JSON list of C-alpha atoms in Angstrom, two decimals:
[
{"chain": "A", "resi": 330, "resn": "MET", "atom": "CA", "xyz": [1.98, 25.80, -4.65]},
{"chain": "A", "resi": 331, "resn": "LYS", "atom": "CA", "xyz": [-0.09, 25.74, -1.45]},
{"chain": "A", "resi": 332, "resn": "THR", "atom": "CA", "xyz": [1.57, 25.36, 1.96]},
{"chain": "A", "resi": 333, "resn": "GLU", "atom": "CA", "xyz": [0.69, 22.08, 3.69]},
{"chain": "A", "resi": 334, "resn": "PHE", "atom": "CA", "xyz": [0.83, 21.86, 7.48]},
{"chain": "A", "resi": 335, "resn": "ASN", "atom": "CA", "xyz": [2.04, 18.44, 8.60]},
{"chain": "A", "resi": 336, "resn": "SER", "atom": "CA", "xyz": [2.17, 18.60, 12.39]},
{"chain": "A", "resi": 337, "resn": "ILE", "atom": "CA", "xyz": [2.43, 20.79, 15.45]},
{"chain": "A", "resi": 338, "resn": "MET", "atom": "CA", "xyz": [5.06, 20.44, 18.16]},
{"chain": "A", "resi": 339, "resn": "PRO", "atom": "CA", "xyz": [4.05, 22.57, 21.11]},
{"chain": "A", "resi": 340, "resn": "VAL", "atom": "CA", "xyz": [6.65, 23.37, 23.76]},
{"chain": "A", "resi": 341, "resn": "LEU", "atom": "CA", "xyz": [4.92, 23.40, 27.13]},
{"chain": "A", "resi": 342, "resn": "PRO", "atom": "CA", "xyz": [6.39, 24.78, 30.35]},
{"chain": "A", "resi": 343, "resn": "SER", "atom": "CA", "xyz": [7.33, 22.31, 33.06]},
{"chain": "A", "resi": 344, "resn": "ALA", "atom": "CA", "xyz": [8.21, 22.70, 36.73]},
{"chain": "A", "resi": 345, "resn": "ASP", "atom": "CA", "xyz": [9.71, 19.17, 36.91]},
{"chain": "A", "resi": 346, "resn": "ILE", "atom": "CA", "xyz": [10.76, 17.38, 33.70]},
{"chain": "A", "resi": 347, "resn": "GLU", "atom": "CA", "xyz": [11.20, 13.89, 35.19]},
{"chain": "A", "resi": 348, "resn": "ARG", "atom": "CA", "xyz": [7.83, 14.03, 36.97]},
{"chain": "A", "resi": 349, "resn": "ASP", "atom": "CA", "xyz": [6.08, 15.31, 33.84]},
{"chain": "A", "resi": 350, "resn": "VAL", "atom": "CA", "xyz": [7.65, 12.72, 31.51]},
{"chain": "A", "resi": 351, "resn": "THR", "atom": "CA", "xyz": [6.29, 10.00, 33.83]},
{"chain": "A", "resi": 352, "resn": "TRP", "atom": "CA", "xyz": [2.85, 11.67, 33.97]},
{"chain": "A", "resi": 353, "resn": "TYR", "atom": "CA", "xyz": [2.57, 11.99, 30.19]},
{"chain": "A", "resi": 354, "resn": "LYS", "atom": "CA", "xyz": [3.65, 8.37, 29.70]},
{"chain": "A", "resi": 355, "resn": "ASP", "atom": "CA", "xyz": [1.20, 7.04, 32.30]},
{"chain": "A", "resi": 356, "resn": "LYS", "atom": "CA", "xyz": [-1.74, 9.33, 31.63]},
{"chain": "A", "resi": 357, "resn": "THR", "atom": "CA", "xyz": [-1.57, 9.93, 27.86]},
{"chain": "A", "resi": 358, "resn": "GLY", "atom": "CA", "xyz": [0.60, 7.21, 26.31]},
{"chain": "A", "resi": 359, "resn": "PHE", "atom": "CA", "xyz": [3.21, 9.69, 25.05]},
{"chain": "A", "resi": 360, "resn": "GLU", "atom": "CA", "xyz": [6.62, 8.00, 25.20]},
{"chain": "A", "resi": 361, "resn": "PRO", "atom": "CA", "xyz": [9.87, 9.87, 25.88]},
{"chain": "A", "resi": 362, "resn": "VAL", "atom": "CA", "xyz": [12.18, 10.16, 22.88]},
{"chain": "A", "resi": 363, "resn": "PHE", "atom": "CA", "xyz": [14.72, 12.26, 24.80]},
{"chain": "A", "resi": 364, "resn": "TRP", "atom": "CA", "xyz": [14.86, 14.01, 28.14]},
{"chain": "A", "resi": 365, "resn": "ASP", "atom": "CA", "xyz": [17.22, 15.57, 30.62]},
{"chain": "A", "resi": 366, "resn": "ASN", "atom": "CA", "xyz": [16.51, 17.85, 33.57]},
{"chain": "A", "resi": 367, "resn": "MET", "atom": "CA", "xyz": [15.84, 20.85, 31.29]},
{"chain": "A", "resi": 368, "resn": "TYR", "atom": "CA", "xyz": [14.00, 19.54, 28.22]},
{"chain": "A", "resi": 369, "resn": "ALA", "atom": "CA", "xyz": [12.00, 16.56, 26.99]},
{"chain": "A", "resi": 370, "resn": "VAL", "atom": "CA", "xyz": [10.62, 15.35, 23.68]},
{"chain": "A", "resi": 371, "resn": "LEU", "atom": "CA", "xyz": [7.63, 12.98, 23.84]},
{"chain": "A", "resi": 372, "resn": "ASN", "atom": "CA", "xyz": [5.99, 11.06, 21.00]},
{"chain": "A", "resi": 373, "resn": "ARG", "atom": "CA", "xyz": [2.80, 9.19, 20.29]},
{"chain": "A", "resi": 374, "resn": "ASP", "atom": "CA", "xyz": [2.07, 8.09, 16.72]},
{"chain": "A", "resi": 375, "resn": "ASN", "atom": "CA", "xyz": [2.70, 11.18, 14.54]},
{"chain": "A", "resi": 376, "resn": "LEU", "atom": "CA", "xyz": [2.47, 13.69, 17.41]},
{"chain": "A", "resi": 377, "resn": "TYR", "atom": "CA", "xyz": [5.27, 15.26, 19.41]},
{"chain": "A", "resi": 378, "resn": "LEU", "atom": "CA", "xyz": [5.12, 17.27, 22.63]},
{"chain": "A", "resi": 379, "resn": "HIS", "atom": "CA", "xyz": [8.12, 19.15, 23.99]},
{"chain": "A", "resi": 380, "resn": "LEU", "atom": "CA", "xyz": [8.50, 20.09, 27.66]},
{"chain": "A", "resi": 381, "resn": "GLN", "atom": "CA", "xyz": [10.85, 22.86, 28.80]},
{"chain": "A", "resi": 382, "resn": "TRP", "atom": "CA", "xyz": [11.79, 23.49, 32.41]},
{"chain": "A", "resi": 383, "resn": "HIS", "atom": "CA", "xyz": [11.29, 26.97, 33.81]},
{"chain": "A", "resi": 384, "resn": "ALA", "atom": "CA", "xyz": [12.41, 28.30, 37.19]},
{"chain": "A", "resi": 385, "resn": "ASP", "atom": "CA", "xyz": [9.11, 30.08, 37.93]},
{"chain": "A", "resi": 386, "resn": "THR", "atom": "CA", "xyz": [10.88, 33.33, 38.70]},
{"chain": "A", "resi": 387, "resn": "GLU", "atom": "CA", "xyz": [10.22, 36.84, 37.41]},
{"chain": "A", "resi": 388, "resn": "THR", "atom": "CA", "xyz": [12.93, 36.46, 34.75]},
{"chain": "A", "resi": 389, "resn": "ASP", "atom": "CA", "xyz": [12.01, 32.85, 33.86]},
{"chain": "A", "resi": 390, "resn": "PRO", "atom": "CA", "xyz": [8.29, 32.41, 34.50]},
{"chain": "A", "resi": 391, "resn": "LEU", "atom": "CA", "xyz": [6.72, 28.97, 34.42]},
{"chain": "A", "resi": 392, "resn": "LEU", "atom": "CA", "xyz": [3.65, 30.59, 32.88]},
{"chain": "A", "resi": 393, "resn": "GLY", "atom": "CA", "xyz": [1.29, 27.62, 32.77]},
{"chain": "A", "resi": 394, "resn": "GLY", "atom": "CA", "xyz": [-2.11, 27.99, 31.25]},
{"chain": "A", "resi": 395, "resn": "SER", "atom": "CA", "xyz": [-0.96, 27.13, 27.73]},
{"chain": "A", "resi": 396, "resn": "VAL", "atom": "CA", "xyz": [-3.62, 25.47, 25.60]},
{"chain": "A", "resi": 397, "resn": "ILE", "atom": "CA", "xyz": [-3.25, 23.04, 22.74]},
{"chain": "A", "resi": 398, "resn": "ARG", "atom": "CA", "xyz": [-5.83, 21.30, 20.60]},
{"chain": "A", "resi": 399, "resn": "ILE", "atom": "CA", "xyz": [-5.05, 18.01, 18.92]},
{"chain": "A", "resi": 400, "resn": "ASP", "atom": "CA", "xyz": [-7.24, 17.06, 15.96]},
{"chain": "A", "resi": 401, "resn": "VAL", "atom": "CA", "xyz": [-7.83, 13.32, 15.59]},
{"chain": "A", "resi": 402, "resn": "LYS", "atom": "CA", "xyz": [-9.91, 10.95, 13.52]},
{"chain": "A", "resi": 403, "resn": "ASN", "atom": "CA", "xyz": [-12.03, 8.36, 15.39]},
{"chain": "A", "resi": 404, "resn": "ILE", "atom": "CA", "xyz": [-11.89, 9.94, 18.86]},
{"chain": "A", "resi": 405, "resn": "GLN", "atom": "CA", "xyz": [-13.90, 7.38, 20.87]},
{"chain": "A", "resi": 406, "resn": "PRO", "atom": "CA", "xyz": [-11.20, 4.69, 21.39]},
{"chain": "A", "resi": 407, "resn": "LEU", "atom": "CA", "xyz": [-8.76, 7.35, 22.59]},
{"chain": "A", "resi": 408, "resn": "PHE", "atom": "CA", "xyz": [-11.33, 8.78, 25.00]},
{"chain": "A", "resi": 409, "resn": "GLU", "atom": "CA", "xyz": [-11.99, 5.30, 26.41]},
{"chain": "A", "resi": 410, "resn": "GLU", "atom": "CA", "xyz": [-8.24, 4.75, 26.83]},
{"chain": "A", "resi": 411, "resn": "PHE", "atom": "CA", "xyz": [-7.87, 8.05, 28.72]},
{"chain": "A", "resi": 412, "resn": "VAL", "atom": "CA", "xyz": [-10.80, 7.14, 30.99]},
{"chain": "A", "resi": 413, "resn": "GLN", "atom": "CA", "xyz": [-9.04, 3.84, 31.78]},
{"chain": "A", "resi": 414, "resn": "ARG", "atom": "CA", "xyz": [-5.77, 5.66, 32.48]},
{"chain": "A", "resi": 415, "resn": "GLY", "atom": "CA", "xyz": [-7.57, 7.98, 34.90]},
{"chain": "A", "resi": 416, "resn": "THR", "atom": "CA", "xyz": [-6.69, 11.02, 32.79]},
{"chain": "A", "resi": 417, "resn": "VAL", "atom": "CA", "xyz": [-10.34, 12.05, 32.35]},
{"chain": "A", "resi": 418, "resn": "LYS", "atom": "CA", "xyz": [-13.65, 11.07, 33.91]},
{"chain": "A", "resi": 419, "resn": "ALA", "atom": "CA", "xyz": [-16.29, 9.22, 31.90]},
{"chain": "A", "resi": 420, "resn": "ASP", "atom": "CA", "xyz": [-18.48, 12.34, 31.73]},
{"chain": "A", "resi": 421, "resn": "ALA", "atom": "CA", "xyz": [-15.73, 14.50, 30.15]},
{"chain": "A", "resi": 422, "resn": "PHE", "atom": "CA", "xyz": [-16.73, 13.73, 26.55]},
{"chain": "A", "resi": 423, "resn": "LYS", "atom": "CA", "xyz": [-18.58, 16.53, 24.78]},
{"chain": "A", "resi": 424, "resn": "ALA", "atom": "CA", "xyz": [-20.40, 15.36, 21.65]},
{"chain": "A", "resi": 425, "resn": "ASN", "atom": "CA", "xyz": [-21.73, 17.65, 18.91]},
{"chain": "A", "resi": 426, "resn": "THR", "atom": "CA", "xyz": [-20.52, 20.92, 20.42]},
{"chain": "A", "resi": 427, "resn": "PRO", "atom": "CA", "xyz": [-21.93, 24.19, 19.07]},
{"chain": "A", "resi": 428, "resn": "TRP", "atom": "CA", "xyz": [-18.65, 24.57, 17.14]},
{"chain": "A", "resi": 429, "resn": "HIS", "atom": "CA", "xyz": [-19.24, 21.16, 15.47]},
{"chain": "A", "resi": 430, "resn": "THR", "atom": "CA", "xyz": [-16.73, 18.96, 17.26]},
{"chain": "A", "resi": 431, "resn": "ASN", "atom": "CA", "xyz": [-16.62, 15.95, 19.52]},
{"chain": "A", "resi": 432, "resn": "GLU", "atom": "CA", "xyz": [-13.99, 16.54, 22.20]},
{"chain": "A", "resi": 433, "resn": "PHE", "atom": "CA", "xyz": [-12.61, 16.11, 25.67]},
{"chain": "A", "resi": 434, "resn": "GLY", "atom": "CA", "xyz": [-9.91, 17.90, 27.59]},
{"chain": "A", "resi": 435, "resn": "PHE", "atom": "CA", "xyz": [-7.69, 17.72, 30.64]},
{"chain": "A", "resi": 436, "resn": "PHE", "atom": "CA", "xyz": [-4.93, 19.60, 32.44]},
{"chain": "A", "resi": 437, "resn": "ASP", "atom": "CA", "xyz": [-1.38, 18.33, 32.88]},
{"chain": "A", "resi": 438, "resn": "LEU", "atom": "CA", "xyz": [0.54, 18.86, 36.12]},
{"chain": "A", "resi": 439, "resn": "ASN", "atom": "CA", "xyz": [1.53, 22.41, 35.08]},
{"chain": "A", "resi": 440, "resn": "ARG", "atom": "CA", "xyz": [-2.05, 23.49, 34.31]},
{"chain": "A", "resi": 441, "resn": "ASN", "atom": "CA", "xyz": [-1.57, 23.30, 30.55]},
{"chain": "A", "resi": 442, "resn": "ALA", "atom": "CA", "xyz": [-4.95, 22.56, 28.96]},
{"chain": "A", "resi": 443, "resn": "ILE", "atom": "CA", "xyz": [-4.93, 19.80, 26.37]},
{"chain": "A", "resi": 444, "resn": "PHE", "atom": "CA", "xyz": [-8.01, 19.25, 24.23]},
{"chain": "A", "resi": 445, "resn": "ILE", "atom": "CA", "xyz": [-8.46, 16.24, 21.97]},
{"chain": "A", "resi": 446, "resn": "MET", "atom": "CA", "xyz": [-11.02, 16.96, 19.27]},
{"chain": "A", "resi": 447, "resn": "GLU", "atom": "CA", "xyz": [-12.62, 15.48, 16.21]},
{"chain": "A", "resi": 448, "resn": "GLY", "atom": "CA", "xyz": [-14.46, 17.73, 13.89]}
]
């Protein structure tokens, strides 16, 4: 029997959970399912994002620079929504990339790169 992947739940570093929960809600439409000052779970449709607070010290680095790619079907309405939210600019959409996708991307407040793609 073949393994079937159903979803991905990335855990992204956060310098400020409350600030980042608000940003994700306002800028991406992800709603908080749970959060405290150390951890948050956000949801939109069948997708979940987790945020984990880090102290940004040598023993607990914030890291930043994580990258996730979210594969979607029918990307255009989502892109238009994110333009309206101010998450991306109208010229951020890349159609027919050399790697055969349509996509756009943005950074959250911790410099995590999030790419939405259809391909």
